[in-house]
Coordinates of C-alpha atoms and ligand atoms in Angstrom, one line a residue:
M1 CA 103.1 17.3 -37.0
K2 CA 100.8 19.0 -34.5
L3 CA 97.8 17.7 -32.6
P4 CA 94.8 19.9 -33.2
A5 CA 93.2 21.6 -30.2
A6 CA 89.9 19.9 -30.9
V7 CA 88.6 17.1 -33.0
T8 CA 85.4 15.3 -33.7
I9 CA 85.7 11.6 -34.6
V10 CA 82.7 10.2 -36.4
I11 CA 82.7 6.4 -36.6
F12 CA 80.4 4.9 -39.2
G13 CA 79.8 1.4 -38.0
G14 CA 80.2 2.8 -34.5
S15 CA 78.3 -0.1 -32.9
G16 CA 80.2 -2.8 -34.9
D17 CA 82.9 -5.2 -34.1
L18 CA 85.9 -3.1 -35.1
A19 CA 84.7 -0.2 -33.0
H20 CA 84.1 -2.5 -30.0
R21 CA 87.3 -4.4 -30.2
K22 CA 89.8 -1.9 -31.6
L23 CA 88.8 1.7 -32.1
L24 CA 87.1 2.5 -28.8
P25 CA 89.8 0.7 -26.7
A26 CA 92.5 2.5 -28.8
L27 CA 90.9 5.9 -28.1
Y28 CA 90.6 5.1 -24.4
N29 CA 94.3 4.2 -24.2
L30 CA 95.2 7.5 -26.0
H31 CA 93.0 9.3 -23.5
V32 CA 94.8 7.6 -20.6
D33 CA 98.2 8.6 -22.1
H34 CA 96.9 12.2 -22.5
F35 CA 97.6 12.0 -26.2
L36 CA 94.2 13.2 -27.3
P37 CA 93.4 16.8 -28.2
P38 CA 92.1 18.7 -25.2
K39 CA 88.7 18.9 -26.7
L40 CA 87.3 15.7 -28.2
A41 CA 84.0 14.2 -29.3
V42 CA 83.5 10.7 -30.5
V43 CA 80.3 10.1 -32.3
G44 CA 79.3 6.5 -33.1
V45 CA 76.9 6.2 -36.0
G46 CA 74.9 3.0 -36.7
R47 CA 71.7 1.4 -37.4
K48 CA 71.2 0.0 -33.9
E49 CA 68.8 1.8 -31.6
M50 CA 71.1 3.1 -28.9
T51 CA 71.0 6.1 -26.5
D52 CA 74.2 7.9 -25.6
D53 CA 74.3 5.9 -22.4
D54 CA 73.8 2.7 -24.2
Y55 CA 76.8 3.6 -26.4
R56 CA 78.9 4.4 -23.4
A57 CA 78.0 1.0 -21.9
F58 CA 78.9 -0.7 -25.3
A59 CA 82.2 1.2 -25.3
K60 CA 82.9 0.3 -21.7
D61 CA 82.3 -3.4 -22.5
G62 CA 84.8 -3.2 -25.4
V63 CA 87.4 -1.4 -23.3
T64 CA 87.0 -3.9 -20.5
Q65 CA 87.5 -6.9 -22.8
F66 CA 90.0 -5.6 -25.3
S67 CA 92.0 -2.7 -23.9
R68 CA 95.7 -3.4 -23.2
R69 CA 95.3 -1.6 -19.9
P70 CA 92.7 -2.4 -17.3
I71 CA 89.9 0.2 -17.0
D72 CA 90.5 3.0 -14.5
D73 CA 87.3 4.5 -13.1
A74 CA 88.3 8.1 -13.2
A75 CA 89.9 7.9 -16.6
W76 CA 86.9 6.1 -17.9
E77 CA 84.4 8.7 -16.6
S78 CA 86.2 11.5 -18.3
F79 CA 86.5 9.5 -21.5
A80 CA 82.9 8.4 -21.5
R81 CA 81.7 12.0 -21.5
T82 CA 83.2 12.4 -25.0
L83 CA 81.0 9.6 -26.4
C84 CA 77.6 9.8 -28.0
F85 CA 75.6 7.9 -30.6
V86 CA 73.6 8.8 -33.6
N87 CA 71.2 6.2 -34.9
M88 CA 70.8 6.4 -38.7
S89 CA 70.7 4.2 -41.8
L90 CA 73.4 5.1 -44.4
D91 CA 70.9 4.9 -47.2
D92 CA 68.7 7.5 -45.7
E93 CA 69.5 11.1 -46.9
R94 CA 67.6 12.6 -44.0
G95 CA 69.8 10.6 -41.7
F96 CA 72.8 12.6 -42.8
A97 CA 70.9 15.8 -42.1
T98 CA 70.2 14.6 -38.6
L99 CA 73.8 13.6 -38.2
G100 CA 75.0 17.1 -39.3
A101 CA 72.6 18.7 -36.8
R102 CA 73.9 16.5 -34.0
L103 CA 77.5 17.1 -34.9
D104 CA 76.9 20.9 -34.9
S105 CA 75.2 20.8 -31.5
V106 CA 77.9 18.5 -29.9
E107 CA 80.6 20.8 -31.3
H108 CA 78.8 23.9 -30.2
A109 CA 78.3 22.6 -26.7
G110 CA 81.9 21.4 -26.3
G111 CA 83.5 24.4 -28.0
L112 CA 85.0 22.2 -30.7
T113 CA 86.3 23.7 -33.9
G114 CA 84.6 21.5 -36.5
D115 CA 87.8 19.6 -37.4
R116 CA 86.4 16.2 -38.2
I117 CA 87.6 12.7 -38.9
Y118 CA 85.2 10.3 -40.5
Y119 CA 86.0 6.6 -39.9
L120 CA 84.3 4.2 -42.3
A121 CA 84.2 1.0 -40.2
I122 CA 81.7 -0.4 -42.6
P123 CA 81.7 -2.9 -45.6
P124 CA 83.6 -1.6 -48.6
A125 CA 80.5 -1.7 -50.7
L126 CA 79.2 1.2 -48.6
F127 CA 82.3 3.4 -49.0
A128 CA 81.2 5.1 -52.2
P129 CA 77.6 5.9 -51.3
T130 CA 78.6 7.1 -47.8
V131 CA 81.2 9.6 -49.0
K132 CA 78.8 10.8 -51.7
Q133 CA 76.2 11.5 -49.1
L134 CA 78.7 13.2 -46.9
A135 CA 79.5 15.5 -49.7
R136 CA 75.9 16.0 -50.7
S137 CA 75.0 16.9 -47.2
R138 CA 77.9 19.4 -47.2
L139 CA 79.5 17.7 -44.2
V140 CA 82.8 17.5 -46.0
A141 CA 84.7 19.4 -48.7
R142 CA 88.0 19.1 -50.5
A143 CA 91.0 20.4 -48.5
S144 CA 92.1 22.4 -51.6
Q145 CA 88.7 24.2 -51.5
R146 CA 88.1 24.5 -47.8
P147 CA 91.2 23.7 -45.8
E148 CA 89.6 24.6 -42.5
P149 CA 88.1 23.2 -40.5
F150 CA 89.7 19.9 -41.8
A151 CA 87.8 16.9 -42.9
R152 CA 89.7 13.6 -43.1
I153 CA 88.4 10.1 -44.0
I154 CA 89.7 6.7 -42.8
V155 CA 89.0 3.6 -44.8
E156 CA 89.9 0.1 -43.8
K157 CA 91.1 -2.7 -46.0
P158 CA 90.0 -4.5 -48.1
I159 CA 90.3 -1.7 -50.6
G160 CA 88.5 -3.7 -53.3
R161 CA 88.8 -7.4 -54.3
D162 CA 90.8 -6.8 -57.5
L163 CA 92.4 -3.9 -59.3
E164 CA 89.2 -2.7 -60.9
S165 CA 87.1 -2.6 -57.7
A166 CA 90.0 -0.9 -55.9
Q167 CA 90.1 1.7 -58.6
T168 CA 86.3 2.2 -58.3
I169 CA 86.6 2.8 -54.5
N170 CA 89.6 5.1 -55.0
D171 CA 87.7 7.0 -57.7
A172 CA 84.7 7.4 -55.4
L173 CA 86.9 8.7 -52.6
A174 CA 88.8 11.1 -55.0
E175 CA 85.5 12.6 -56.2
V176 CA 85.0 14.0 -52.7
F177 CA 88.4 14.2 -51.1
D178 CA 91.9 15.2 -52.0
E179 CA 94.5 12.4 -51.5
E180 CA 95.9 14.3 -48.5
Q181 CA 92.6 13.8 -46.7
I182 CA 92.4 10.0 -47.3
Y183 CA 93.9 7.6 -44.7
R184 CA 93.8 4.0 -45.9
I185 CA 94.6 1.7 -43.0
D186 CA 96.8 -1.3 -43.2
H187 CA 97.0 -2.0 -39.5
Y188 CA 100.3 -3.9 -39.8
L189 CA 102.0 -0.5 -40.5
G190 CA 100.8 0.7 -37.0
K191 CA 102.6 -2.2 -35.2
E192 CA 105.6 -1.1 -33.2
T193 CA 107.8 -3.8 -34.6
V194 CA 106.9 -2.9 -38.1
Q195 CA 107.8 0.7 -37.5
N196 CA 111.0 -0.5 -36.1
I197 CA 112.0 -2.1 -39.4
L198 CA 113.1 1.3 -40.8
V199 CA 114.8 2.2 -37.5
L200 CA 116.7 -1.1 -37.5
R201 CA 117.8 -0.5 -41.1
F202 CA 118.5 3.2 -41.1
A203 CA 119.5 4.0 -37.5
N204 CA 122.3 1.4 -37.4
S205 CA 125.3 1.1 -39.5
I206 CA 125.8 -2.7 -39.2
F207 CA 122.8 -3.8 -41.3
E208 CA 122.2 -1.5 -44.2
P209 CA 125.5 -2.2 -46.0
L210 CA 124.5 -5.9 -46.0
F211 CA 121.0 -5.5 -47.3
N212 CA 121.6 -6.4 -50.9
L213 CA 122.3 -9.2 -53.3
K214 CA 126.0 -9.3 -52.5
F215 CA 125.4 -10.4 -48.9
I216 CA 121.8 -11.7 -48.6
D217 CA 121.0 -15.3 -49.7
H218 CA 117.2 -14.9 -49.2
V219 CA 114.5 -13.4 -47.2
Q220 CA 111.5 -15.1 -45.6
I221 CA 108.3 -13.3 -44.4
S222 CA 105.9 -15.5 -42.4
V223 CA 102.6 -14.5 -40.9
A224 CA 101.1 -17.5 -39.2
E225 CA 97.8 -17.4 -37.4
A226 CA 96.5 -20.1 -35.0
E227 CA 92.9 -18.9 -35.4
G228 CA 90.6 -20.1 -38.1
V229 CA 88.2 -18.0 -40.0
G230 CA 85.9 -17.7 -37.0
T231 CA 82.7 -15.8 -37.7
R232 CA 84.0 -14.0 -40.8
A233 CA 83.2 -16.7 -43.4
G234 CA 80.9 -14.3 -45.3
Y235 CA 83.8 -12.0 -46.0
Y236 CA 86.6 -14.6 -46.1
E237 CA 84.9 -16.9 -48.6
Q238 CA 85.1 -14.0 -51.2
A239 CA 88.6 -13.1 -50.2
G240 CA 91.0 -15.9 -49.3
A241 CA 94.6 -15.5 -48.0
L242 CA 96.0 -13.9 -51.1
R243 CA 93.6 -11.0 -51.0
D244 CA 93.2 -10.9 -47.2
M245 CA 96.9 -11.0 -46.3
I246 CA 99.4 -11.1 -49.1
Q247 CA 98.1 -8.1 -51.2
N248 CA 98.4 -5.8 -48.2
H249 CA 100.1 -6.9 -45.0
L250 CA 102.8 -9.1 -46.4
L251 CA 103.6 -6.8 -49.4
Q252 CA 103.8 -3.9 -47.0
L253 CA 106.3 -5.8 -44.8
L254 CA 108.3 -6.6 -48.0
A255 CA 108.3 -3.0 -49.1
L256 CA 109.8 -1.9 -45.7
I257 CA 112.4 -4.6 -45.8
A258 CA 113.5 -4.0 -49.3
M259 CA 113.0 -0.2 -50.0
E260 CA 115.9 2.1 -50.6
P261 CA 116.9 4.6 -47.8
P262 CA 114.5 7.5 -48.2
H263 CA 116.2 10.9 -48.4
S264 CA 113.9 12.2 -45.6
L265 CA 111.2 10.8 -43.3
R266 CA 108.5 13.0 -44.9
P267 CA 105.5 10.9 -45.6
E268 CA 105.6 11.3 -49.4
V269 CA 109.3 10.4 -49.5
V270 CA 108.9 7.2 -47.5
R271 CA 105.8 6.3 -49.5
D272 CA 107.5 6.9 -52.8
E273 CA 110.3 4.5 -51.9
K274 CA 107.9 1.8 -50.8
L275 CA 106.0 2.2 -54.1
E276 CA 109.2 1.7 -56.0
I277 CA 109.4 -1.8 -54.5
L278 CA 105.9 -2.7 -55.4
Q279 CA 106.5 -1.5 -58.9
S280 CA 109.7 -3.6 -59.1
L281 CA 108.1 -6.9 -58.2
R282 CA 108.7 -9.3 -61.1
P283 CA 105.3 -9.9 -62.6
M284 CA 104.0 -13.4 -62.1
D285 CA 103.3 -15.1 -65.4
A286 CA 101.4 -18.3 -65.6
R287 CA 104.5 -20.4 -65.3
A288 CA 105.6 -18.6 -62.2
V289 CA 102.2 -18.9 -60.6
D290 CA 102.2 -22.6 -61.3
G291 CA 105.7 -23.2 -60.2
C292 CA 106.3 -20.6 -57.4
M293 CA 103.1 -20.5 -55.6
V294 CA 101.2 -22.9 -53.3
R295 CA 97.6 -22.4 -52.1
A296 CA 95.9 -24.7 -49.7
Q297 CA 93.0 -24.9 -47.2
Y298 CA 93.0 -26.2 -43.6
A299 CA 91.3 -29.5 -43.4
N300 CA 88.3 -28.4 -41.4
Y301 CA 87.7 -25.1 -43.2
V302 CA 84.8 -26.5 -45.1
K303 CA 83.1 -27.4 -41.8
E304 CA 83.2 -23.8 -40.5
P305 CA 79.9 -22.0 -40.2
G306 CA 79.0 -20.1 -43.3
V307 CA 81.6 -21.9 -45.5
D308 CA 80.5 -23.6 -48.7
P309 CA 81.2 -27.3 -48.3
G310 CA 82.8 -27.3 -51.8
S311 CA 84.7 -24.1 -51.1
Q312 CA 87.9 -23.5 -53.1
T313 CA 89.0 -20.5 -51.0
E314 CA 92.6 -20.7 -49.9
T315 CA 93.5 -20.2 -46.3
F316 CA 97.2 -20.6 -46.9
V317 CA 99.6 -19.2 -49.5
A318 CA 103.3 -19.7 -49.9
L319 CA 105.2 -18.1 -52.7
Q320 CA 108.6 -17.1 -54.1
L321 CA 109.1 -13.7 -55.7
F322 CA 111.8 -11.5 -57.0
I323 CA 112.4 -7.8 -56.9
D324 CA 113.9 -6.8 -60.2
N325 CA 116.1 -3.9 -59.2
W326 CA 119.9 -3.4 -58.7
R327 CA 119.8 -4.0 -55.0
W328 CA 117.9 -7.3 -55.0
A329 CA 118.2 -8.8 -58.5
G330 CA 118.2 -12.6 -58.1
V331 CA 117.6 -12.7 -54.3
P332 CA 114.5 -14.9 -53.6
F333 CA 111.9 -13.6 -51.2
F334 CA 109.7 -16.3 -49.7
L335 CA 106.3 -15.3 -48.3
R336 CA 103.9 -17.5 -46.5
T337 CA 100.7 -16.9 -44.5
G338 CA 97.9 -19.1 -43.3
K339 CA 95.1 -19.6 -40.8
K340 CA 94.9 -22.5 -38.4
L341 CA 98.6 -23.0 -38.3
A342 CA 100.6 -24.4 -35.4
K343 CA 100.8 -21.0 -33.6
R344 CA 100.4 -17.3 -34.0
V345 CA 103.7 -15.9 -35.0
S346 CA 104.9 -13.3 -37.5
E347 CA 108.6 -13.1 -38.4
I348 CA 110.9 -11.8 -41.1
T349 CA 114.2 -13.6 -41.5
I350 CA 117.0 -12.3 -43.5
Q351 CA 119.6 -15.0 -44.2
L352 CA 123.1 -14.0 -45.2
R353 CA 125.1 -15.9 -47.8
D354 CA 127.0 -19.0 -46.9
I355 CA 130.4 -18.7 -45.3
P356 CA 133.2 -19.6 -47.8
P357 CA 134.1 -23.3 -47.4
I358 CA 137.5 -22.6 -45.9
L359 CA 139.0 -22.2 -42.4
F360 CA 136.2 -23.0 -39.9
N361 CA 133.9 -24.0 -42.6
A362 CA 136.3 -26.4 -44.5
D363 CA 134.7 -29.6 -43.3
P364 CA 132.0 -30.7 -45.7
A365 CA 130.5 -32.9 -43.0
H366 CA 130.1 -30.0 -40.6
R367 CA 129.1 -26.9 -42.5
L368 CA 128.6 -23.7 -40.5
T369 CA 125.1 -22.2 -40.5
P370 CA 124.9 -18.8 -42.2
N371 CA 124.1 -15.7 -40.2
V372 CA 120.5 -14.8 -39.8
L373 CA 118.7 -11.7 -38.7
S374 CA 115.2 -12.4 -37.5
I375 CA 112.7 -9.7 -36.9
R376 CA 109.9 -10.9 -34.7
I377 CA 106.8 -8.9 -35.5
Q378 CA 104.5 -10.7 -33.0
P379 CA 103.8 -12.0 -30.4
D380 CA 107.3 -12.1 -28.8
E381 CA 108.3 -8.7 -30.2
G382 CA 112.0 -8.2 -30.9
F383 CA 114.8 -9.4 -33.1
S384 CA 117.8 -11.7 -32.9
I385 CA 121.0 -12.3 -34.8
E386 CA 122.5 -15.7 -35.2
I387 CA 126.3 -15.8 -35.3
S388 CA 129.0 -18.4 -35.0
S389 CA 131.1 -18.5 -32.0
K390 CA 133.8 -20.8 -30.5
E391 CA 132.6 -23.1 -27.8
P392 CA 134.9 -22.8 -24.7
G393 CA 137.5 -25.6 -24.5
P394 CA 140.8 -26.8 -25.9
Q395 CA 139.3 -27.7 -29.3
V396 CA 137.8 -25.5 -31.9
H397 CA 134.1 -26.2 -32.0
V398 CA 132.1 -23.6 -33.6
E399 CA 128.5 -23.2 -32.4
T400 CA 125.6 -20.9 -33.5
V401 CA 124.7 -18.5 -30.8
K402 CA 121.9 -16.0 -30.7
M403 CA 121.9 -12.4 -29.7
D404 CA 118.3 -11.8 -28.8
F405 CA 116.4 -8.6 -28.1
H406 CA 113.0 -8.7 -26.5
Y407 CA 110.8 -5.6 -26.3
N408 CA 109.1 -6.7 -23.1
T409 CA 112.3 -7.1 -21.1
E410 CA 114.0 -4.0 -22.5
F411 CA 110.9 -1.8 -22.5
P412 CA 108.6 -3.1 -19.8
T413 CA 105.6 -0.9 -20.6
S414 CA 103.2 -2.6 -23.0
S415 CA 103.5 -1.5 -26.6
P416 CA 100.7 0.7 -27.9
E417 CA 98.2 -1.1 -30.2
A418 CA 98.5 -0.4 -33.9
Y419 CA 95.2 1.5 -33.9
E420 CA 96.4 3.9 -31.2
R421 CA 99.3 5.0 -33.3
L422 CA 97.2 5.1 -36.5
L423 CA 94.4 7.2 -35.0
L424 CA 96.9 9.6 -33.5
D425 CA 98.6 10.0 -36.9
V426 CA 95.3 10.8 -38.5
M427 CA 94.7 13.5 -35.9
T428 CA 98.1 15.0 -36.5
G429 CA 97.8 14.6 -40.2
D430 CA 100.7 12.3 -40.7
Q431 CA 100.1 9.9 -43.7
T432 CA 103.4 8.0 -43.5
L433 CA 101.9 4.8 -42.1
F434 CA 98.9 4.8 -44.5
M435 CA 98.6 3.4 -48.0
R436 CA 98.5 5.8 -50.8
R437 CA 96.3 5.2 -53.8
D438 CA 99.1 4.3 -56.1
A439 CA 100.6 1.7 -53.7
V440 CA 97.2 0.0 -53.2
E441 CA 96.8 -0.2 -57.0
A442 CA 100.4 -1.3 -57.6
A443 CA 99.9 -4.2 -55.2
W444 CA 96.7 -5.2 -56.9
R445 CA 98.4 -4.9 -60.3
W446 CA 101.0 -7.5 -59.1
V447 CA 98.3 -9.8 -57.6
M448 CA 96.0 -9.8 -60.7
P449 CA 97.9 -12.3 -62.9
I450 CA 97.9 -14.7 -59.9
L451 CA 94.1 -14.3 -59.4
E452 CA 93.6 -14.8 -63.2
R453 CA 95.8 -17.9 -63.4
W454 CA 94.1 -19.4 -60.4
S455 CA 90.7 -18.9 -61.9
E456 CA 91.9 -20.5 -65.1
V457 CA 93.4 -23.6 -63.6
S458 CA 91.1 -24.4 -60.7
Q459 CA 92.8 -27.0 -58.5
K460 CA 90.1 -29.2 -57.5
P461 CA 90.2 -30.1 -54.7
L462 CA 92.7 -27.7 -53.2
P463 CA 95.6 -29.3 -51.2
T464 CA 94.7 -29.3 -47.5
Y465 CA 96.8 -29.2 -44.4
P466 CA 95.9 -30.5 -40.9
D467 CA 94.6 -27.9 -38.6
G468 CA 97.4 -26.8 -36.2
S469 CA 100.2 -27.9 -38.6
W470 CA 102.7 -25.7 -40.5
G471 CA 100.8 -25.9 -43.8
P472 CA 100.9 -28.3 -46.7
S473 CA 103.9 -30.3 -47.8
E474 CA 103.8 -28.5 -51.1
A475 CA 105.0 -25.4 -49.3
D476 CA 108.1 -27.2 -48.1
A477 CA 108.7 -28.6 -51.5
L478 CA 108.5 -25.1 -53.0
I479 CA 111.4 -23.7 -50.9
E480 CA 113.3 -27.0 -50.7
A481 CA 113.5 -27.1 -54.5
T482 CA 115.8 -24.0 -54.1
G483 CA 118.0 -25.8 -51.6
R484 CA 116.6 -23.8 -48.7
R485 CA 114.2 -24.5 -45.8
W486 CA 111.5 -22.6 -44.0
R487 CA 112.7 -21.3 -40.7
K488 CA 111.3 -23.0 -37.6
L489 CA 109.0 -20.5 -35.9
Ligands
BG6_1 C1 93.3 -8.8 -41.0 C2 92.8 -10.0 -41.8 O1 93.6 -7.7 -41.9 O2 94.5 -9.2 -40.3 C3 92.5 -11.1 -40.8 O3 91.6 -9.6 -42.4 C4 93.7 -11.5 -40.0 O4 92.0 -12.2 -41.5 C5 94.3 -10.2 -39.3 O5 93.3 -12.4 -39.0 C6 95.6 -10.5 -38.6 O6 96.0 -9.4 -37.9 P1 96.9 -9.5 -36.6 O7 97.1 -8.1 -36.2 O8 96.1 -10.3 -35.6 O9 98.1 -10.2 -37.1

């Protein structure tokens, strides 16, 4: 994949939170690393009245607060020159004409080629009208009709709030763009440790032969957040943890852990294999939803600003699922995620089967613990393997020891942020780490019966868990009923 010689990045919602916290700091870091095309223009678009200088100050503030690297004056000056701002309202057709004229003049002045990336950092309800206007104003065209200069579009999750609304958004995008132009972000896929899952599995020979029902007892995927809902109640009240985290981030992690080895690393091949997993998830019927899923709310959620005091929105979900294919038949996968938990930590643990009750494991009073591979997604990035070993001394005492790999000791430079990698991939045209339409819809297809069952049997009130705890006791009961326990995180 090749970086183009020049690119224009247009950020709708350019003066918003995502641009401030993530996108502008990510672009700045790419600039510092010399990863950006030699010619670049970043055009923020928004309703705020801002001059180009105001926008540079806004961007500088974001970089100062949120960049993984401290700001460097010389690097900042050269980056700031690429930034400008266009003030417009998305429902104003004339605004798009103004935007088009500004893009032409910026590109003309900078000798840019007109290759453009449009980032929709705006609410999903505005996706369809915005792409329609882009097409109507002739700012974009299908790649199959006009391959050059390229036009690519980036959309953020949530892609819909159910299957139907996701299809509506995807239809609206498909009316204007070919699928190869559409980059749907799930920022978990941009995390270094998430990309390392495939490397761990397919660049080593010790793990892959074990990744199947013959050797694996079960898998746990936990994404715990210490933060509450913060200022996002308006969105979160309509979403909840199932839509916000499970439908996308956790199912994507699951797909990477469980997928078959792809025959190549080409984006379509990798994405086909991940899709297979989403399509092999055992559908959740009403009994499975009632028996294998727990939803709960942190105790003080209803006191958060903007939250309905009678809210039934879940901030925690734990569940057990199965993948009905030859590799994984009968192996339980336990997923849990929640806000306001004891700490921020995301981890995948793969527990191997019990050791046979013979030799060192013959004493029923002192059973050996099975081997566990833990992949730490964040914040202490790395992985560990737990193995049994003899304690030194005349007697045979077997202890569990840990072989532990930490990114920050092995690779002392800070890992790039997910958005750095993802923005770079859009520039080079690599769709591997982005969600294809069929995968988004397959994930929704699996989630739908859960949403339907939950709306049928409203649990009033929802179980709660103390802020700062590890979730409700029901989640412990869920896994303990199978003779297993959640891993201590
Ligand atoms: C987002 C969710 O997609 O991911 C948020 O909408 C959540 O609710 C966030 O807090 C978690 O991301 P990270 O990278 O901080 O684990």
